[in-house]
Amino acid sequence: MANGTSASSSVDPVKTASWLPLVVICLAQMLVVMDPAVTNTTIGAVVEDLATTATTVQTGLVLFSLVTAALMIAAGRVGKSLGALNALRIGVGLLGVGLAVVSLTPTASGFLAGQTIAGIGAATLFPAFLGLIVANYQGKQQTTAVGWLGAAAGIGGAIGLLEGGFITSFWGWRAAYGLLVAIAFLTLG
């Protein structure tokens, strides 16, 4: 070029940022919201299969939400020391393990334990989402990424309700949670 710079050095790295990290972040966000949505649509089947009460299954929802909220600040501090990417991996892993426990448990107490573990994973994820967005995107792209994160929550809720109802109707509630486990490990991959 005339001024001595090459064409490749004039490319703005912000305009060419990879959107792949956002895809992973959004998949994880969808998963966090899909768990309670699936739980809401599978209550009857879980009650029948585990010989428990609807109150016990709803307690699983409360545990998930309460643990997520209670541990979010502490998980953010841990995530800051480990790095946002490692926090994302740990959070998705814990969420996946919790959902696997829910899917495979023969008891109501196992269901509650699985939801608690999933809540710990969700608490780890929320601060990691924002840390990764700040690290990977700037300016307008950062705003766009946060918008997609919010959209992923809404999409995850809608998909969770449909997935939970559809899969439970044909293959049972354990398969509905099994699909969430598969999504968790796909997100890690």
mmCIF file of C-alpha atoms in Angstrom:
data_model
loop_
_atom_site.group_PDB
_atom_site.id
_atom_site.type_symbol
_atom_site.label_atom_id
_atom_site.label_comp_id
_atom_site.label_asym_id
_atom_site.label_seq_id
_atom_site.Cartn_x
_atom_site.Cartn_y
_atom_site.Cartn_z
ATOM 1 C CA MET A 1 0.000 0.000 0.000
ATOM 2 C CA ALA A 2 1.117 3.599 -0.530
ATOM 3 C CA ASN A 3 1.578 4.512 3.147
ATOM 4 C CA GLY A 4 3.611 1.402 3.920
ATOM 5 C CA THR A 5 0.891 -0.547 5.748
ATOM 6 C CA SER A 6 -0.468 -3.818 4.512
ATOM 7 C CA ALA A 7 -4.114 -4.439 3.818
ATOM 8 C CA SER A 8 -4.324 -6.931 6.699
ATOM 9 C CA SER A 9 -3.149 -4.387 9.295
ATOM 10 C CA SER A 10 -6.018 -2.047 8.434
ATOM 11 C CA VAL A 11 -8.653 -4.598 9.510
ATOM 12 C CA ASP A 12 -10.438 -3.470 12.673
ATOM 13 C CA PRO A 13 -10.276 -6.411 15.140
ATOM 14 C CA VAL A 14 -13.467 -5.249 16.881
ATOM 15 C CA LYS A 15 -15.442 -5.484 13.645
ATOM 16 C CA THR A 16 -14.136 -8.983 12.980
ATOM 17 C CA ALA A 17 -14.547 -10.419 16.492
ATOM 18 C CA SER A 18 -15.585 -14.047 16.471
ATOM 19 C CA TRP A 19 -19.152 -14.691 17.485
ATOM 20 C CA LEU A 20 -18.379 -18.313 18.464
ATOM 21 C CA PRO A 21 -17.892 -17.444 22.166
ATOM 22 C CA LEU A 22 -21.327 -15.830 22.168
ATOM 23 C CA VAL A 23 -22.900 -18.976 20.720
ATOM 24 C CA VAL A 24 -21.454 -21.011 23.606
ATOM 25 C CA ILE A 25 -22.517 -18.375 26.157
ATOM 26 C CA CYS A 26 -26.052 -18.324 24.748
ATOM 27 C CA LEU A 27 -26.305 -22.132 24.748
ATOM 28 C CA ALA A 28 -25.327 -22.143 28.417
ATOM 29 C CA GLN A 29 -27.833 -19.348 29.171
ATOM 30 C CA MET A 30 -30.586 -21.292 27.425
ATOM 31 C CA LEU A 31 -29.711 -24.351 29.469
ATOM 32 C CA VAL A 32 -29.966 -22.440 32.752
ATOM 33 C CA VAL A 33 -33.488 -21.315 31.858
ATOM 34 C CA MET A 34 -34.558 -24.628 30.338
ATOM 35 C CA ASP A 35 -34.077 -26.550 33.600
ATOM 36 C CA PRO A 36 -36.857 -24.805 35.571
ATOM 37 C CA ALA A 37 -39.075 -24.750 32.468
ATOM 38 C CA VAL A 38 -38.677 -28.509 32.031
ATOM 39 C CA THR A 39 -39.307 -29.028 35.744
ATOM 40 C CA ASN A 40 -42.577 -27.106 35.501
ATOM 41 C CA THR A 41 -43.819 -29.240 32.618
ATOM 42 C CA THR A 42 -42.778 -32.574 34.132
ATOM 43 C CA ILE A 43 -44.140 -32.175 37.672
ATOM 44 C CA GLY A 44 -46.955 -34.712 37.216
ATOM 45 C CA ALA A 45 -44.712 -37.365 35.687
ATOM 46 C CA VAL A 46 -41.983 -36.886 38.321
ATOM 47 C CA VAL A 47 -44.542 -37.095 41.148
ATOM 48 C CA GLU A 48 -45.909 -40.349 39.769
ATOM 49 C CA ASP A 49 -42.548 -41.963 38.987
ATOM 50 C CA LEU A 50 -40.788 -41.010 42.225
ATOM 51 C CA ALA A 51 -43.890 -41.575 44.393
ATOM 52 C CA THR A 52 -43.594 -38.101 45.869
ATOM 53 C CA THR A 53 -45.678 -34.936 46.059
ATOM 54 C CA ALA A 54 -45.940 -31.922 43.781
ATOM 55 C CA THR A 55 -44.697 -29.839 46.716
ATOM 56 C CA THR A 56 -41.467 -31.831 46.794
ATOM 57 C CA VAL A 57 -40.878 -31.335 43.068
ATOM 58 C CA GLN A 58 -41.656 -27.631 43.412
ATOM 59 C CA THR A 59 -39.134 -27.546 46.251
ATOM 60 C CA GLY A 60 -36.587 -28.611 43.626
ATOM 61 C CA LEU A 61 -37.443 -25.455 41.665
ATOM 62 C CA VAL A 62 -37.070 -23.360 44.794
ATOM 63 C CA LEU A 63 -33.717 -24.973 45.637
ATOM 64 C CA PHE A 64 -32.416 -24.319 42.130
ATOM 65 C CA SER A 65 -33.438 -20.651 42.282
ATOM 66 C CA LEU A 66 -32.406 -20.058 45.885
ATOM 67 C CA VAL A 67 -28.985 -21.664 45.514
ATOM 68 C CA THR A 68 -28.397 -19.771 42.264
ATOM 69 C CA ALA A 69 -29.238 -16.432 43.874
ATOM 70 C CA ALA A 70 -27.451 -17.118 47.161
ATOM 71 C CA LEU A 71 -24.175 -18.189 45.576
ATOM 72 C CA MET A 72 -23.973 -15.833 42.596
ATOM 73 C CA ILE A 73 -21.733 -13.203 44.247
ATOM 74 C CA ALA A 74 -19.388 -15.790 45.757
ATOM 75 C CA ALA A 75 -19.296 -17.663 42.443
ATOM 76 C CA GLY A 76 -18.442 -14.397 40.687
ATOM 77 C CA ARG A 77 -15.463 -13.886 42.986
ATOM 78 C CA VAL A 78 -14.280 -17.442 42.427
ATOM 79 C CA GLY A 79 -14.801 -17.012 38.687
ATOM 80 C CA LYS A 80 -12.758 -13.827 38.728
ATOM 81 C CA SER A 81 -9.830 -15.660 40.290
ATOM 82 C CA LEU A 82 -10.136 -18.669 37.938
ATOM 83 C CA GLY A 83 -11.039 -16.696 34.820
ATOM 84 C CA ALA A 84 -14.398 -16.369 33.122
ATOM 85 C CA LEU A 85 -13.788 -19.209 30.645
ATOM 86 C CA ASN A 86 -12.874 -21.661 33.410
ATOM 87 C CA ALA A 87 -15.897 -20.491 35.414
ATOM 88 C CA LEU A 88 -18.096 -21.169 32.379
ATOM 89 C CA ARG A 89 -16.673 -24.672 32.031
ATOM 90 C CA ILE A 90 -17.131 -25.392 35.739
ATOM 91 C CA GLY A 91 -20.654 -23.951 35.732
ATOM 92 C CA VAL A 92 -21.812 -25.917 32.694
ATOM 93 C CA GLY A 93 -20.163 -29.053 34.111
ATOM 94 C CA LEU A 94 -21.921 -28.670 37.470
ATOM 95 C CA LEU A 95 -25.214 -27.905 35.762
ATOM 96 C CA GLY A 96 -24.817 -31.000 33.588
ATOM 97 C CA VAL A 97 -23.919 -33.208 36.559
ATOM 98 C CA GLY A 98 -26.894 -31.875 38.524
ATOM 99 C CA LEU A 99 -29.225 -32.553 35.616
ATOM 100 C CA ALA A 100 -27.770 -36.058 35.217
ATOM 101 C CA VAL A 101 -28.484 -36.731 38.901
ATOM 102 C CA VAL A 102 -32.060 -35.501 38.376
ATOM 103 C CA SER A 103 -32.444 -37.660 35.275
ATOM 104 C CA LEU A 104 -31.121 -40.845 36.862
ATOM 105 C CA THR A 105 -32.329 -40.628 40.457
ATOM 106 C CA PRO A 106 -34.748 -43.210 41.836
ATOM 107 C CA THR A 107 -35.714 -40.969 44.786
ATOM 108 C CA ALA A 108 -37.203 -37.571 45.513
ATOM 109 C CA SER A 109 -34.175 -36.672 47.650
ATOM 110 C CA GLY A 110 -31.950 -37.389 44.651
ATOM 111 C CA PHE A 111 -34.128 -35.067 42.573
ATOM 112 C CA LEU A 112 -33.650 -32.319 45.168
ATOM 113 C CA ALA A 113 -29.903 -32.940 45.360
ATOM 114 C CA GLY A 114 -29.599 -32.774 41.570
ATOM 115 C CA GLN A 115 -31.480 -29.472 41.421
ATOM 116 C CA THR A 116 -29.210 -28.099 44.155
ATOM 117 C CA ILE A 117 -26.087 -29.074 42.211
ATOM 118 C CA ALA A 118 -27.596 -27.552 39.059
ATOM 119 C CA GLY A 119 -28.241 -24.336 41.014
ATOM 120 C CA ILE A 120 -24.577 -24.172 42.019
ATOM 121 C CA GLY A 121 -23.658 -24.498 38.344
ATOM 122 C CA ALA A 122 -26.114 -21.753 37.359
ATOM 123 C CA ALA A 123 -24.685 -19.448 40.041
ATOM 124 C CA THR A 124 -21.248 -19.925 38.527
ATOM 125 C CA LEU A 125 -22.495 -19.194 35.024
ATOM 126 C CA PHE A 126 -24.169 -15.802 35.371
ATOM 127 C CA PRO A 127 -21.001 -13.859 36.284
ATOM 128 C CA ALA A 128 -19.022 -15.862 33.707
ATOM 129 C CA PHE A 129 -21.443 -14.836 30.940
ATOM 130 C CA LEU A 130 -20.834 -11.149 31.506
ATOM 131 C CA GLY A 131 -17.095 -11.600 32.071
ATOM 132 C CA LEU A 132 -16.741 -13.394 28.740
ATOM 133 C CA ILE A 133 -18.831 -10.805 26.922
ATOM 134 C CA VAL A 134 -16.706 -7.962 28.317
ATOM 135 C CA ALA A 135 -13.511 -9.841 27.408
ATOM 136 C CA ASN A 136 -14.569 -10.707 23.849
ATOM 137 C CA TYR A 137 -16.608 -7.749 22.634
ATOM 138 C CA GLN A 138 -16.347 -3.982 22.761
ATOM 139 C CA GLY A 139 -18.637 -1.088 21.906
ATOM 140 C CA LYS A 140 -21.650 -1.911 19.777
ATOM 141 C CA GLN A 141 -20.712 -5.593 19.619
ATOM 142 C CA GLN A 142 -20.782 -5.776 23.417
ATOM 143 C CA THR A 143 -24.277 -4.268 23.439
ATOM 144 C CA THR A 144 -25.357 -6.734 20.765
ATOM 145 C CA ALA A 145 -23.879 -9.640 22.734
ATOM 146 C CA VAL A 146 -25.760 -8.648 25.905
ATOM 147 C CA GLY A 147 -28.939 -8.396 23.825
ATOM 148 C CA TRP A 148 -28.413 -11.906 22.502
ATOM 149 C CA LEU A 149 -27.785 -13.147 26.048
ATOM 150 C CA GLY A 150 -31.191 -11.797 27.073
ATOM 151 C CA ALA A 151 -32.820 -13.264 23.985
ATOM 152 C CA ALA A 152 -31.246 -16.646 24.768
ATOM 153 C CA ALA A 153 -32.976 -16.613 28.165
ATOM 154 C CA GLY A 154 -36.376 -16.070 26.566
ATOM 155 C CA ILE A 155 -35.740 -18.645 23.851
ATOM 156 C CA GLY A 156 -34.502 -21.142 26.442
ATOM 157 C CA GLY A 157 -37.640 -20.716 28.519
ATOM 158 C CA ALA A 158 -39.898 -21.273 25.531
ATOM 159 C CA ILE A 159 -37.902 -24.260 24.268
ATOM 160 C CA GLY A 160 -37.767 -25.739 27.785
ATOM 161 C CA LEU A 161 -41.545 -25.679 28.112
ATOM 162 C CA LEU A 162 -42.040 -27.241 24.677
ATOM 163 C CA GLU A 163 -39.215 -29.742 25.069
ATOM 164 C CA GLY A 164 -40.311 -30.787 28.546
ATOM 165 C CA GLY A 165 -43.918 -31.338 27.524
ATOM 166 C CA PHE A 166 -43.194 -33.018 24.183
ATOM 167 C CA ILE A 167 -40.446 -35.357 25.305
ATOM 168 C CA THR A 168 -42.209 -36.263 28.553
ATOM 169 C CA SER A 169 -45.343 -37.172 26.559
ATOM 170 C CA PHE A 170 -43.466 -39.596 24.336
ATOM 171 C CA TRP A 171 -40.375 -40.792 26.211
ATOM 172 C CA GLY A 172 -40.853 -39.752 29.841
ATOM 173 C CA TRP A 173 -39.529 -37.039 32.121
ATOM 174 C CA ARG A 174 -36.096 -38.657 32.450
ATOM 175 C CA ALA A 175 -35.538 -38.269 28.715
ATOM 176 C CA ALA A 176 -36.456 -34.581 28.956
ATOM 177 C CA TYR A 177 -33.703 -34.067 31.541
ATOM 178 C CA GLY A 178 -31.390 -36.382 29.591
ATOM 179 C CA LEU A 179 -31.615 -34.024 26.620
ATOM 180 C CA LEU A 180 -30.559 -31.151 28.900
ATOM 181 C CA VAL A 181 -27.539 -33.209 29.997
ATOM 182 C CA ALA A 182 -26.639 -33.753 26.337
ATOM 183 C CA ILE A 183 -26.918 -30.007 25.654
ATOM 184 C CA ALA A 184 -24.670 -29.301 28.658
ATOM 185 C CA PHE A 185 -21.948 -31.606 27.405
ATOM 186 C CA LEU A 186 -22.351 -30.328 23.833
ATOM 187 C CA THR A 187 -21.791 -26.826 25.229
ATOM 188 C CA LEU A 188 -18.606 -28.011 26.923
ATOM 189 C CA GLY A 189 -17.348 -29.634 23.733
#
